[in-house]
PDB file of C-alpha atoms in Angstrom:
ATOM      1  CA  MET E   1      93.217  93.237  35.356  1.00 73.00           C
ATOM      2  CA  VAL E   2      96.706  93.087  36.834  1.00 77.00           C
ATOM      3  CA  ASN E   3      97.060  91.750  40.368  1.00 88.00           C
ATOM      4  CA  ILE E   4      99.973  93.794  41.651  1.00 92.00           C
ATOM      5  CA  TYR E   5     100.144  91.743  44.851  1.00 94.00           C
ATOM      6  CA  ASN E   6     101.090  88.612  42.919  1.00 93.00           C
ATOM      7  CA  GLU E   7     103.904  90.545  41.279  1.00 93.00           C
ATOM      8  CA  ILE E   8     105.071  92.041  44.567  1.00 93.00           C
ATOM      9  CA  ASN E   9     105.082  88.612  46.214  1.00 94.00           C
ATOM     10  CA  ALA E  10     107.205  87.300  43.353  1.00 94.00           C
ATOM     11  CA  LEU E  11     109.555  90.261  43.811  1.00 94.00           C
ATOM     12  CA  GLU E  12     109.751  89.521  47.526  1.00 95.00           C
ATOM     13  CA  ALA E  13     110.830  85.954  46.768  1.00 95.00           C
ATOM     14  CA  THR E  14     113.501  87.265  44.386  1.00 96.00           C
ATOM     15  CA  PHE E  15     114.594  89.857  46.958  1.00 96.00           C
ATOM     16  CA  ARG E  16     115.372  87.060  49.427  1.00 97.00           C
ATOM     17  CA  LYS E  17     117.775  85.570  46.868  1.00 97.00           C
ATOM     18  CA  THR E  18     119.866  88.714  46.399  1.00 97.00           C
ATOM     19  CA  PRO E  19     123.462  88.629  47.625  1.00 98.00           C
ATOM     20  CA  GLU E  20     122.704  91.631  49.848  1.00 98.00           C
ATOM     21  CA  PHE E  21     119.828  89.873  51.607  1.00 98.00           C
ATOM     22  CA  GLU E  22     121.809  86.658  51.995  1.00 98.00           C
ATOM     23  CA  GLU E  23     124.746  88.619  53.450  1.00 98.00           C
ATOM     24  CA  LEU E  24     122.452  90.288  55.989  1.00 98.00           C
ATOM     25  CA  GLN E  25     120.817  86.983  56.834  1.00 98.00           C
ATOM     26  CA  LYS E  26     124.230  85.460  57.615  1.00 98.00           C
ATOM     27  CA  ALA E  27     125.327  88.505  59.612  1.00 98.00           C
ATOM     28  CA  VAL E  28     122.131  88.415  61.697  1.00 98.00           C
ATOM     29  CA  SER E  29     122.706  84.732  62.373  1.00 98.00           C
ATOM     30  CA  VAL E  30     126.246  85.454  63.565  1.00 98.00           C
ATOM     31  CA  VAL E  31     124.954  88.076  66.017  1.00 98.00           C
ATOM     32  CA  LYS E  32     122.140  85.807  67.230  1.00 98.00           C
ATOM     33  CA  ASN E  33     124.634  83.052  67.945  1.00 98.00           C
ATOM     34  CA  ASP E  34     126.911  85.273  70.045  1.00 98.00           C
ATOM     35  CA  GLU E  35     125.319  85.966  73.424  1.00 98.00           C
ATOM     36  CA  GLU E  36     127.367  89.095  74.111  1.00 97.00           C
ATOM     37  CA  ALA E  37     126.758  90.603  70.667  1.00 98.00           C
ATOM     38  CA  LEU E  38     123.068  89.750  70.895  1.00 98.00           C
ATOM     39  CA  ASN E  39     122.725  91.437  74.300  1.00 97.00           C
ATOM     40  CA  VAL E  40     124.555  94.560  73.136  1.00 97.00           C
ATOM     41  CA  PHE E  41     122.454  94.785  69.976  1.00 97.00           C
ATOM     42  CA  THR E  42     119.171  94.074  71.785  1.00 97.00           C
ATOM     43  CA  ASN E  43     119.905  96.872  74.259  1.00 96.00           C
ATOM     44  CA  PHE E  44     120.905  99.229  71.430  1.00 96.00           C
ATOM     45  CA  ARG E  45     117.660  98.529  69.510  1.00 96.00           C
ATOM     46  CA  LYS E  46     115.548  98.889  72.662  1.00 97.00           C
ATOM     47  CA  ILE E  47     117.006 102.328  73.315  1.00 95.00           C
ATOM     48  CA  GLN E  48     116.505 103.371  69.671  1.00 95.00           C
ATOM     49  CA  ILE E  49     112.862 102.297  69.729  1.00 96.00           C
ATOM     50  CA  GLU E  50     112.184 104.070  73.026  1.00 95.00           C
ATOM     51  CA  LEU E  51     113.670 107.322  71.727  1.00 95.00           C
ATOM     52  CA  GLN E  52     111.731 107.058  68.459  1.00 95.00           C
ATOM     53  CA  LYS E  53     108.490 106.555  70.398  1.00 95.00           C
ATOM     54  CA  LYS E  54     109.215 109.650  72.465  1.00 93.00           C
ATOM     55  CA  GLN E  55     109.943 111.683  69.326  1.00 93.00           C
ATOM     56  CA  LEU E  56     106.750 110.508  67.634  1.00 93.00           C
ATOM     57  CA  ALA E  57     104.768 111.384  70.765  1.00 95.00           C
ATOM     58  CA  GLY E  58     106.299 114.871  70.735  1.00 94.00           C
ATOM     59  CA  GLU E  59     108.062 114.282  74.039  1.00 93.00           C
ATOM     60  CA  ASP E  60     111.394 115.868  74.842  1.00 91.00           C
ATOM     61  CA  ILE E  61     114.410 113.603  74.951  1.00 91.00           C
ATOM     62  CA  LEU E  62     116.465 114.249  78.043  1.00 91.00           C
ATOM     63  CA  GLU E  63     120.201 114.868  77.920  1.00 93.00           C
ATOM     64  CA  ASP E  64     120.997 111.749  79.934  1.00 94.00           C
ATOM     65  CA  GLU E  65     118.880 109.667  77.548  1.00 93.00           C
ATOM     66  CA  LEU E  66     120.903 110.989  74.608  1.00 93.00           C
ATOM     67  CA  VAL E  67     124.197 110.271  76.368  1.00 95.00           C
ATOM     68  CA  TYR E  68     123.033 106.749  77.217  1.00 94.00           C
ATOM     69  CA  ALA E  69     121.903 106.185  73.620  1.00 94.00           C
ATOM     70  CA  GLN E  70     125.241 107.424  72.280  1.00 96.00           C
ATOM     71  CA  LYS E  71     127.143 105.093  74.599  1.00 95.00           C
ATOM     72  CA  ALA E  72     124.966 102.148  73.554  1.00 95.00           C
ATOM     73  CA  SER E  73     125.531 103.054  69.907  1.00 94.00           C
ATOM     74  CA  GLN E  74     129.306 103.236  70.382  1.00 96.00           C
ATOM     75  CA  LEU E  75     129.310  99.906  72.185  1.00 95.00           C
ATOM     76  CA  ALA E  76     127.324  98.318  69.365  1.00 95.00           C
ATOM     77  CA  GLN E  77     129.600  99.782  66.700  1.00 93.00           C
ATOM     78  CA  GLN E  78     132.694  98.545  68.511  1.00 96.00           C
ATOM     79  CA  ASN E  79     131.424  94.973  68.299  1.00 97.00           C
ATOM     80  CA  GLU E  80     132.773  93.564  65.037  1.00 97.00           C
ATOM     81  CA  LYS E  81     129.817  91.218  64.533  1.00 98.00           C
ATOM     82  CA  ILE E  82     127.247  93.957  65.050  1.00 98.00           C
ATOM     83  CA  SER E  83     129.232  96.350  62.874  1.00 97.00           C
ATOM     84  CA  SER E  84     129.308  93.774  60.052  1.00 97.00           C
ATOM     85  CA  MET E  85     125.570  93.240  60.416  1.00 98.00           C
ATOM     86  CA  LEU E  86     124.862  96.964  60.238  1.00 96.00           C
ATOM     87  CA  GLU E  87     127.068  97.282  57.144  1.00 97.00           C
ATOM     88  CA  ALA E  88     125.154  94.447  55.493  1.00 98.00           C
ATOM     89  CA  GLU E  89     121.891  96.169  56.409  1.00 97.00           C
ATOM     90  CA  MET E  90     123.090  99.398  54.772  1.00 98.00           C
ATOM     91  CA  LYS E  91     123.952  97.527  51.564  1.00 98.00           C
ATOM     92  CA  LEU E  92     120.484  96.000  51.534  1.00 98.00           C
ATOM     93  CA  SER E  93     118.926  99.397  52.196  1.00 98.00           C
ATOM     94  CA  LYS E  94     120.561 100.690  49.028  1.00 98.00           C
ATOM     95  CA  VAL E  95     118.840  97.925  47.044  1.00 97.00           C
ATOM     96  CA  ILE E  96     115.516  98.821  48.675  1.00 97.00           C
ATOM     97  CA  GLU E  97     116.020 102.510  47.845  1.00 97.00           C
ATOM     98  CA  GLU E  98     116.696 101.651  44.208  1.00 97.00           C
ATOM     99  CA  VAL E  99     113.589  99.443  44.025  1.00 95.00           C
ATOM    100  CA  ASN E 100     111.556 102.246  45.572  1.00 96.00           C
ATOM    101  CA  ARG E 101     112.880 104.740  42.996  1.00 96.00           C
ATOM    102  CA  ILE E 102     111.840 102.374  40.227  1.00 96.00           C
ATOM    103  CA  LEU E 103     108.381 101.853  41.749  1.00 94.00           C
ATOM    104  CA  VAL E 104     107.628 105.567  42.061  1.00 96.00           C
ATOM    105  CA  LYS E 105     108.986 106.433  38.630  1.00 96.00           C
ATOM    106  CA  PRO E 106     105.551 106.105  36.932  1.00 95.00           C
ATOM    107  CA  ILE E 107     104.091 108.550  39.447  1.00 96.00           C
ATOM    108  CA  GLN E 108     106.903 111.014  38.879  1.00 95.00           C
ATOM    109  CA  THR E 109     106.404 110.887  35.117  1.00 95.00           C
ATOM    110  CA  LEU E 110     102.701 111.694  35.586  1.00 94.00           C
ATOM    111  CA  TYR E 111     103.646 115.002  37.190  1.00 95.00           C
ATOM    112  CA  GLU E 112     106.307 115.988  34.669  1.00 93.00           C
ATOM    113  CA  GLY E 113     105.440 119.161  32.892  1.00 81.00           C
ATOM    114  CA  ILE E 114     103.023 120.429  35.522  1.00 89.00           C
TER     115      ILE E 114
END
């Protein structure tokens, strides 16, 4: 019997060695080592998480909350270090999407022809 978890753990180790992961790791380190960038990003993430929680709870998001979130997002994007980190994250996300497509391919083929 195949132990898929052993294979996934091996894939995880390989994933950490990809250029995309290494680029993100470096970019995160740069942000962590810059107090201003870290504060801006921490505030940005806090606002994102709070709004996501409200959405998941079915609560309305107030206009002033949206304006505040947009301003925090703009501030984060204007910071070169944060912007570089977010770009690196997007590159890594593309790798994750491709891996996910490959993983679900067997399921998709099961349903072909139905």
